[in-house]
C-alpha positions as a Python dict, from the first residue, in 0.01 Angstrom:
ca = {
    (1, 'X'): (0, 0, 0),
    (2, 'X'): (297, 181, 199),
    (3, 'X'): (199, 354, 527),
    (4, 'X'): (252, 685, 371),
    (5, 'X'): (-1, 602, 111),
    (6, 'X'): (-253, 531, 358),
    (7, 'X'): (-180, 804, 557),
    (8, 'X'): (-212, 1030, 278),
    (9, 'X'): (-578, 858, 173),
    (10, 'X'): (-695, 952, 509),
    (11, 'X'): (-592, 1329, 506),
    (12, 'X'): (-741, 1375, 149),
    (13, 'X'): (-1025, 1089, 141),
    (14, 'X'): (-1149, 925, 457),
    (15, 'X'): (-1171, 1241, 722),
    (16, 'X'): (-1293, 1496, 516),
    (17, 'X'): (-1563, 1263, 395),
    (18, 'X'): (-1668, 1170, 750),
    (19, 'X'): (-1665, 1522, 854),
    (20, 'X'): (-1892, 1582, 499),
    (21, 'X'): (-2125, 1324, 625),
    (22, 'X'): (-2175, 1469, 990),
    (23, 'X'): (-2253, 1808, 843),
    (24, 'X'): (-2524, 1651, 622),
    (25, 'X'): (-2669, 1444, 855),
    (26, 'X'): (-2701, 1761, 1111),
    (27, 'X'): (-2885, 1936, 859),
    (28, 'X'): (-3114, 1682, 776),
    (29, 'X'): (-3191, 1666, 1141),
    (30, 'X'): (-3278, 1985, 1141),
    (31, 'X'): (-3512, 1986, 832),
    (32, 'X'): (-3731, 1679, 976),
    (33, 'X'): (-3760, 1875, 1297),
    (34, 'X'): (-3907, 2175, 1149),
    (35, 'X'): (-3661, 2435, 1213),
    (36, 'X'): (-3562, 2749, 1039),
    (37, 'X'): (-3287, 2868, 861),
    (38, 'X'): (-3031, 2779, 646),
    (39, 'X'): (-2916, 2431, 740),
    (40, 'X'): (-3288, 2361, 737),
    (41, 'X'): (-3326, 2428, 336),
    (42, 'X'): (-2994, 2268, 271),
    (43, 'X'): (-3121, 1963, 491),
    (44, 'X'): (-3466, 1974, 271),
    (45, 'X'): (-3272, 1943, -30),
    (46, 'X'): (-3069, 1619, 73),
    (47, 'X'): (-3351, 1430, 280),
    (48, 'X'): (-3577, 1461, -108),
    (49, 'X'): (-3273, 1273, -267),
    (50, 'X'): (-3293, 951, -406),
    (51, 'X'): (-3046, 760, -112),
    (52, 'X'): (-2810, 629, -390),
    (53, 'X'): (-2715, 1038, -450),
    (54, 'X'): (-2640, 1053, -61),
    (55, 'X'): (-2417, 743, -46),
    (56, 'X'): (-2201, 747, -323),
    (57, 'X'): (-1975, 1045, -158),
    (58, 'X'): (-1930, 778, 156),
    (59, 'X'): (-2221, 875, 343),
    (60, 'X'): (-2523, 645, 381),
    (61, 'X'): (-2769, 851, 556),
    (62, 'X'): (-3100, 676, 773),
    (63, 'X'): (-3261, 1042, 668),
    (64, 'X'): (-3274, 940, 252),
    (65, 'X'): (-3608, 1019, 139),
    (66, 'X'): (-3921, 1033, 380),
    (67, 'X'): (-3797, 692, 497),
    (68, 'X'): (-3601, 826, 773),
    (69, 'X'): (-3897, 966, 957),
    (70, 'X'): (-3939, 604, 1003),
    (71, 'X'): (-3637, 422, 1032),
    (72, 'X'): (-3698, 342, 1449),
    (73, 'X'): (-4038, 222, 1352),
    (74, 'X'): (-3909, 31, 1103),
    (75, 'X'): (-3649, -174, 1279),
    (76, 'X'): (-3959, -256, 1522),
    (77, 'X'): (-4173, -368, 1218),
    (78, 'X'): (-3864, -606, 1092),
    (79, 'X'): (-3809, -758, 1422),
    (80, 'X'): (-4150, -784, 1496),
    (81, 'X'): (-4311, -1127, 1591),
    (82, 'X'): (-4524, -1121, 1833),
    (83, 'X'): (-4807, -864, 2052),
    (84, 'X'): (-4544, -704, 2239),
    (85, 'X'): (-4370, -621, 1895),
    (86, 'X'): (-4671, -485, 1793),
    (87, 'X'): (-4734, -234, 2117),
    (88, 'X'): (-4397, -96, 2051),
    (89, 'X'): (-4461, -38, 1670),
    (90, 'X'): (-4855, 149, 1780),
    (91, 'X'): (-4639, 380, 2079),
    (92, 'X'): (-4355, 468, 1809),
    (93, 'X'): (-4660, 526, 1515),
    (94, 'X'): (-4863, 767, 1764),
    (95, 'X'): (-4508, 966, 1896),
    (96, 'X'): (-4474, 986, 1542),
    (97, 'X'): (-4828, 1098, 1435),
    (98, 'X'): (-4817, 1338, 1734),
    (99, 'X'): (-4556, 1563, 1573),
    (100, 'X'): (-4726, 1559, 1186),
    (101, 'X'): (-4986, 1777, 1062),
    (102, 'X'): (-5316, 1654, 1026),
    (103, 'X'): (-5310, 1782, 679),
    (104, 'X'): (-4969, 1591, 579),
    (105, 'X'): (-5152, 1278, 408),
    (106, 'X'): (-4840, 1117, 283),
    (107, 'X'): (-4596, 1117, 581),
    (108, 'X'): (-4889, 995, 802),
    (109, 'X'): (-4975, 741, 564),
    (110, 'X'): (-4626, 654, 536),
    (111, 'X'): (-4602, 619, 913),
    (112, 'X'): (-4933, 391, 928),
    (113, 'X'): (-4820, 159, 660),
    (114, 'X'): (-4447, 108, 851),
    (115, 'X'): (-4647, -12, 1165),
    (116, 'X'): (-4842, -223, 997),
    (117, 'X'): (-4566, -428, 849),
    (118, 'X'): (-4520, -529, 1217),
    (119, 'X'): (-4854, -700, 1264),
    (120, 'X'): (-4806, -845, 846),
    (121, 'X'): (-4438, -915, 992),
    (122, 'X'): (-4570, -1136, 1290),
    (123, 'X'): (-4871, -1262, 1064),
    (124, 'X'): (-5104, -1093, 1336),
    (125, 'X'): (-5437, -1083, 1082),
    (126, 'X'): (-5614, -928, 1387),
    (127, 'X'): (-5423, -676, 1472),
    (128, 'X'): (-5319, -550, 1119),
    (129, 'X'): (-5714, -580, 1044),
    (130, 'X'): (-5752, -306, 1394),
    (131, 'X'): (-5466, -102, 1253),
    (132, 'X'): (-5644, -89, 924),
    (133, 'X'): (-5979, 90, 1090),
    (134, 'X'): (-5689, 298, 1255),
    (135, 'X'): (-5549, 436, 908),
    (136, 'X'): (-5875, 455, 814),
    (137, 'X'): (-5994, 692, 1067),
    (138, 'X'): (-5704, 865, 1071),
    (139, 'X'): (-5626, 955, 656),
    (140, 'X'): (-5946, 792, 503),
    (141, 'X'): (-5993, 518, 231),
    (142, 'X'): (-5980, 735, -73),
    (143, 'X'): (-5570, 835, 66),
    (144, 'X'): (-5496, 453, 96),
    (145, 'X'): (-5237, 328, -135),
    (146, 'X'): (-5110, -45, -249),
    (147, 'X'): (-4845, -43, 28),
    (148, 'X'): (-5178, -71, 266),
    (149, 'X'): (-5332, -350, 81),
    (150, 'X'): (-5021, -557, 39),
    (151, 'X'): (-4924, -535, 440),
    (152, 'X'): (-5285, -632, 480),
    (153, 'X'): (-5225, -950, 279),
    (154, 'X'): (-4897, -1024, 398),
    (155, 'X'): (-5074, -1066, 724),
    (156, 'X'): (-5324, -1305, 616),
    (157, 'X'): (-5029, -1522, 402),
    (158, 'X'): (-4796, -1499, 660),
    (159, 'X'): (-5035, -1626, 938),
    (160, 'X'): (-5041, -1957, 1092),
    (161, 'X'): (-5219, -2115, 909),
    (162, 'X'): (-5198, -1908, 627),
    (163, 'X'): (-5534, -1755, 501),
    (164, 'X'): (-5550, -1702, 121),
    (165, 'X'): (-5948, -1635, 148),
    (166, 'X'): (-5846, -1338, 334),
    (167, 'X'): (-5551, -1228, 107),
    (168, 'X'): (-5768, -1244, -183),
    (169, 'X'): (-6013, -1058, -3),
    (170, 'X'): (-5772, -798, 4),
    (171, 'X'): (-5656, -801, -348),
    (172, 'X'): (-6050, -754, -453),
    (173, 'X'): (-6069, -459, -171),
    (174, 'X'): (-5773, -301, -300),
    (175, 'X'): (-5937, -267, -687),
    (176, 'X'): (-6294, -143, -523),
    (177, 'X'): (-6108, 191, -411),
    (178, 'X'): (-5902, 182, -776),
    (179, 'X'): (-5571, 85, -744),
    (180, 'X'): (-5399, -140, -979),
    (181, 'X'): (-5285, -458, -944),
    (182, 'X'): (-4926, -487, -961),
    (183, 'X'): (-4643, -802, -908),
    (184, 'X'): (-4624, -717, -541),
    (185, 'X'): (-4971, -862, -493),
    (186, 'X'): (-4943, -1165, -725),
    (187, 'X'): (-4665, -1232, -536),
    (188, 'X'): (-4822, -1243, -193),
    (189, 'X'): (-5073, -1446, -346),
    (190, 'X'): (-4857, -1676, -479),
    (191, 'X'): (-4670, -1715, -165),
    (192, 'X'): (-4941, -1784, 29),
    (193, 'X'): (-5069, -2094, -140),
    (194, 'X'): (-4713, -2175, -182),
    (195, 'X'): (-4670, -2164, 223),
    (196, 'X'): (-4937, -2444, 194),
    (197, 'X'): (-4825, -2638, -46),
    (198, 'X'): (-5084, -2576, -263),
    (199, 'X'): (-4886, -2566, -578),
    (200, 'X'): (-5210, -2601, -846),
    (201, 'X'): (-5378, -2273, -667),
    (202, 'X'): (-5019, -2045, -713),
    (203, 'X'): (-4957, -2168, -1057),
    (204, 'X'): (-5303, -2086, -1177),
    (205, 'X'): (-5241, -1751, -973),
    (206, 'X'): (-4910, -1721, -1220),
    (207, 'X'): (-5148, -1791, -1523),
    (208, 'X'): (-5396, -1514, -1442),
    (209, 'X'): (-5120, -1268, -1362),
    (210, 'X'): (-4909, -1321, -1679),
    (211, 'X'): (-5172, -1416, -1951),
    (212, 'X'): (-5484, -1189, -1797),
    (213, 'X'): (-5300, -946, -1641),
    (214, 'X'): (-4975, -872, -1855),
    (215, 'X'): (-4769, -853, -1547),
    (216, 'X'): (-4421, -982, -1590),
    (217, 'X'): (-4291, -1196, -1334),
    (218, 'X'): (-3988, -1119, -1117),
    (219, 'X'): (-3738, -1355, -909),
    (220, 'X'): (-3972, -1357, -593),
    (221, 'X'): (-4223, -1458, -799),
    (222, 'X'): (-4042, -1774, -920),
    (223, 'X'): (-3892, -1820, -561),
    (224, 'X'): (-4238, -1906, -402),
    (225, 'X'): (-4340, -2112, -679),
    (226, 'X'): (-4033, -2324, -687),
    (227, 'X'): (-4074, -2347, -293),
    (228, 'X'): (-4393, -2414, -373),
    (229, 'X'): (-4274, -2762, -537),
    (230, 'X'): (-4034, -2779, -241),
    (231, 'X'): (-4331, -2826, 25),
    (232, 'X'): (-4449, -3175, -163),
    (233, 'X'): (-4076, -3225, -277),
    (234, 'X'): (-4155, -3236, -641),
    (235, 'X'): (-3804, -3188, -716),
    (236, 'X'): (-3886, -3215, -1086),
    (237, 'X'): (-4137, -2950, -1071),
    (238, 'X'): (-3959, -2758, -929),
    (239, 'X'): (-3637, -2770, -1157),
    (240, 'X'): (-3893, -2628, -1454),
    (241, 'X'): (-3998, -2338, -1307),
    (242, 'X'): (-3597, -2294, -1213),
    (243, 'X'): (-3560, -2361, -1579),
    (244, 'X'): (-3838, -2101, -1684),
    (245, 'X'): (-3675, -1827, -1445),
    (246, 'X'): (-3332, -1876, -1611),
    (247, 'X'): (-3521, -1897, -1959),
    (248, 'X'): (-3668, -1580, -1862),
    (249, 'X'): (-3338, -1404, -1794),
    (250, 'X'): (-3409, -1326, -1455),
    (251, 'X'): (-3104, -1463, -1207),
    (252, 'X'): (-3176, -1685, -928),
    (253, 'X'): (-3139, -1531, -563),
    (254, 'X'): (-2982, -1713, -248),
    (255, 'X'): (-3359, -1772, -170),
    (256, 'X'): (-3451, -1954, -476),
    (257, 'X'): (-3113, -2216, -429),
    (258, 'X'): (-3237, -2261, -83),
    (259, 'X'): (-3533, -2391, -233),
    (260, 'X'): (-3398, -2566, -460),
    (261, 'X'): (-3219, -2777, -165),
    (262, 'X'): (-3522, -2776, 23),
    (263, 'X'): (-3661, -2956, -259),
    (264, 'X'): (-3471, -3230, -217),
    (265, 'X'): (-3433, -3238, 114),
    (266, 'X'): (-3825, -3323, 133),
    (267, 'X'): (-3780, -3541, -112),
    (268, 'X'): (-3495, -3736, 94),
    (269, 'X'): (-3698, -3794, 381),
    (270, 'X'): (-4068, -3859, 243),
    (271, 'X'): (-3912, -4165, 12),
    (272, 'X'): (-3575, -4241, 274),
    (273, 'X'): (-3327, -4184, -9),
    (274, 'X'): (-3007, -4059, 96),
    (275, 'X'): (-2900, -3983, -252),
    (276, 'X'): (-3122, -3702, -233),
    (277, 'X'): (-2910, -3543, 32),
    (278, 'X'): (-2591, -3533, -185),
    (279, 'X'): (-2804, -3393, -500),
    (280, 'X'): (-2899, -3125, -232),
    (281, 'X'): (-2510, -3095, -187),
    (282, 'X'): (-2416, -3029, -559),
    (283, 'X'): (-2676, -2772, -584),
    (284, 'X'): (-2515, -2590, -280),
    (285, 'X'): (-2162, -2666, -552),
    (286, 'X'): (-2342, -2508, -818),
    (287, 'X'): (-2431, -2181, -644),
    (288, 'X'): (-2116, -2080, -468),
    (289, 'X'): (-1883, -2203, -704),
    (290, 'X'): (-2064, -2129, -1056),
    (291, 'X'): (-2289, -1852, -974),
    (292, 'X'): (-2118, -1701, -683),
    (293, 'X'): (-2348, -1727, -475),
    (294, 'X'): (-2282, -1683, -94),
    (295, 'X'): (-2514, -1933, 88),
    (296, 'X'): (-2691, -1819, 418),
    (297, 'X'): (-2788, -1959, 760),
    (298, 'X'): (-3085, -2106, 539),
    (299, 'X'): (-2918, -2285, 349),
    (300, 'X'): (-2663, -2465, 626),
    (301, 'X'): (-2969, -2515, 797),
    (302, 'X'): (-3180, -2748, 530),
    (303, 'X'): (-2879, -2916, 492),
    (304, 'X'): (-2805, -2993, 876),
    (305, 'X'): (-3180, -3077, 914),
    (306, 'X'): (-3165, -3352, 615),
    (307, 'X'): (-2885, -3528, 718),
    (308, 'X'): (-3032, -3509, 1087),
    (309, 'X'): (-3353, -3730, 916),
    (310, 'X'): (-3090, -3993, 899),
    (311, 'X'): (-2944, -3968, 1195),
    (312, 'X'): (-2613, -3890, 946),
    (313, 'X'): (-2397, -3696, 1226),
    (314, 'X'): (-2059, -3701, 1071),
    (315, 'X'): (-2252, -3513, 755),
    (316, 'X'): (-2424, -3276, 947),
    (317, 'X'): (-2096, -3170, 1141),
    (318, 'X'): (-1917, -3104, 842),
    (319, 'X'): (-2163, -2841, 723),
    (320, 'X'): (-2193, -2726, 1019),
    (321, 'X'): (-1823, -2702, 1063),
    (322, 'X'): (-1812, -2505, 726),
    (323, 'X'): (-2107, -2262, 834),
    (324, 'X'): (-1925, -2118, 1153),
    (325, 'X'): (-1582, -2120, 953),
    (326, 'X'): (-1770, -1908, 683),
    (327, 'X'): (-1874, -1676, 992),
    (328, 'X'): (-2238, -1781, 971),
    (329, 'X'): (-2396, -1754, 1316),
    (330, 'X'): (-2595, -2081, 1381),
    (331, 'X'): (-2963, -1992, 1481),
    (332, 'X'): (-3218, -2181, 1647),
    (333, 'X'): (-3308, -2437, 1408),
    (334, 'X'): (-2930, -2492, 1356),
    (335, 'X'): (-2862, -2635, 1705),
    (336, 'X'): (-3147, -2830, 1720),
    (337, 'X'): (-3109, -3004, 1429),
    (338, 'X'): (-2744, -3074, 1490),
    (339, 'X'): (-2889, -3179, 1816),
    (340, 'X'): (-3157, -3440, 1643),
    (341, 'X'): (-2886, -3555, 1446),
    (342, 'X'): (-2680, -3654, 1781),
    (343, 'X'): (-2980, -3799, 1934),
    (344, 'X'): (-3064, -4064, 1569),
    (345, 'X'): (-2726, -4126, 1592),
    (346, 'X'): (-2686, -4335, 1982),
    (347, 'X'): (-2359, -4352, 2049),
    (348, 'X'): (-2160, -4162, 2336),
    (349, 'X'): (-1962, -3911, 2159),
    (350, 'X'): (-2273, -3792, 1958),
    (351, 'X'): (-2458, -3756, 2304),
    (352, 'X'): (-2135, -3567, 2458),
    (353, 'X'): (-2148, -3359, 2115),
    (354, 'X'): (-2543, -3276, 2222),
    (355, 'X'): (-2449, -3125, 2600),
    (356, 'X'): (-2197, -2918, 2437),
    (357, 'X'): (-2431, -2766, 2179),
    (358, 'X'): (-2702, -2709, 2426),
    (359, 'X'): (-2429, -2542, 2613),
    (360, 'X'): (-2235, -2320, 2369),
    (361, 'X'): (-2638, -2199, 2240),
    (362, 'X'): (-2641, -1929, 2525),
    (363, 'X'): (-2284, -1919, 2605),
    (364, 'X'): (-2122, -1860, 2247),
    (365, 'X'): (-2429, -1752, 2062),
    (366, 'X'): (-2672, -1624, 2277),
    (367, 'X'): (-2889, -1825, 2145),
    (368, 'X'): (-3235, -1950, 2360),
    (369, 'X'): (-3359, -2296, 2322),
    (370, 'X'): (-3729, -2357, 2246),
    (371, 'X'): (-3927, -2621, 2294),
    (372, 'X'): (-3812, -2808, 2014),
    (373, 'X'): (-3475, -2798, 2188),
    (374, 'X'): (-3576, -2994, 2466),
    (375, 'X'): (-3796, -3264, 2185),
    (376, 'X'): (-3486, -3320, 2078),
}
């Protein structure tokens, strides 16, 4: 590329399309605030597209579809995990609610359903169980869709513990008012026993869904069943249902190779075999360099924590060497296991190696210890 090529792409490409995108997003504005006119019918017609029409011209628009009524509530749901969280998600649902018609069932329900991802987000059973009276009161039973009964057992499955009495209390609440089961739920299920290591209890769930049911599995499906296997470290259990998935024809996600090495990293330090960690290591091979698979701060981190179990420091510095060179952002549970593994290993420069860690967490990464920080 010669500068006058570039210079040219910008006249014809990269300004007008940025100047394209500003006009549509202005007129979007002014269809979800109810105004007249024009701009207001042109901004009807792009906020009903299907986002993938909107972005393909170089415009990604936070208006695509009635999810952009929501898009502040729903960066509160993401983040949410804990009661604070879920005050900000109830002000932004009634500012919201304030400015709907009583009589528009679908954008209230759709604004209902974001803020209760928040309390199924932060695995608040309580407070998605008050939210649910909430909707109730507010739309009515019969207007209730699936989205409502999965956030409901989300909550329960991602609770501590997790509850999967209450999640299938759900599912059978969720066929009372008519609604069909679908993956979503299996799934939920599924993950919920899987969160306890109660592999049995998901694969029978997998049974019922796939022989009883007809539902067809999907990758999150097989993810929570192989990490399932990866709570007792039954690596070889887990390697079948990695097998079935591939048999299957559906392609393994960054989550289910993060399993995969959790897998063995249980394994590793229930039975103290350190071959276990380098297995772990050519399955990390496998997906970046067959499947092409970029690993995440998950992955790094299983890996840091099972050579930490050993007290193997040299190991876990040179993945964690290769994580910040990759531009993964440590978290948390990075620096404290890099920190364990200093403190198994007792000599100076590992201890030297801790105080800068603890250190660079707020400094570098803005990162705030917790109180397995200071455990370790």
């Amino acid at each position: 590329w010669k500068p006058s090529m570039i210079a040219t792409a910008w006249r014809r490409w990269v300004r007008p399309s940025a100047a394209h995108a500003r006009r549509r997003l202005s007129c979007i504005r002014t269809f979800l605030r109810g105004r007249k006119g024009p701009a207001c019918r042109a901004g009807e017609r792009l906020a009903r597209r299907p986002s993938s029409s909107i972005r393909w011209r170089g415009f990604s628009s936070e208006f695509a579809g009635l999810g952009g009524l929501t898009h502040r509530l729903n960066q509160i749901a993401e983040q949410a995990i804990g009661k604070e969280d879920i005050q900000r998600a109830r002000d932004e649902r009634d500012r919201l609610l304030h400015t709907l018609s009583k009589d528009d069932v679908s954008k209230r329900r759709l604004v209902h359903n974001t803020c209760l991802k928040a309390a199924a987000n932060a695995g608040l059973r309580t407070e998605a169980e008050r939210m649910y009276s909430e909707i109730v009161g507010d739309i009515g039973e019969e207007d209730l869709n699936s989205k409502t009964f999965g956030k409901m057992m989300e909550a329960c499955a991602n609770s501590e513990p997790p509850d999967p009495v209450g999640a299938k209390k759900w599912a059978a609440k969720m066929q009372e008012v008519g609604l069909e089961t679908d993956v979503e739920m299996f799934n939920i299920l599924i993950h919920c026993h899987a969160r306890l290591g109660e592999i049995g209890e998901a694969e029978s769930i997998f049974d019922t869904m796939l022989k009883e049911e007809g539902i067809e599995p999907n990758a999150i499906t097989f993810n929570s069943l192989i990490d399932a296997c990866a709570q007792l470290g039954d690596v070889d259990k887990a390697s079948r249902w990695f097998d079935e998935m591939q048999r299957l024809g559906l392609r393994p996600t960054v989550q289910t190779w993060n399993a995969l090495i959790n897998a063995r990293a249980k394994r590793g330090k229930a039975t103290r075999d350190r071959k276990q960690i380098m297995e772990a290591e050519k399955i990390l091979e496998s997906m970046f360099k067959e499947e092409g698979i970029e690993p995440n701060v998950i992955t790094f981190n299983t890996l840091i924590d099972a050579c930490a179990q050993f007290g193997d420091i040299e190991r876990a510095s040179r993945w964690f060497r290769c994580m910040v060179t990759n531009g993964i952002e440590p978290d948390v549970r990075t620096v404290n296991a890099m920190i364990n593994a200093c403190a198994k290993s007792k000599d100076a420069a590992s201890w030297e190696l801790a105080v800068t860690l603890f250190r660079d967490m707020s400094r570098r990464w803005s990162i705030q210890p917790n109180e397995f920080t200071f455990a370790s």
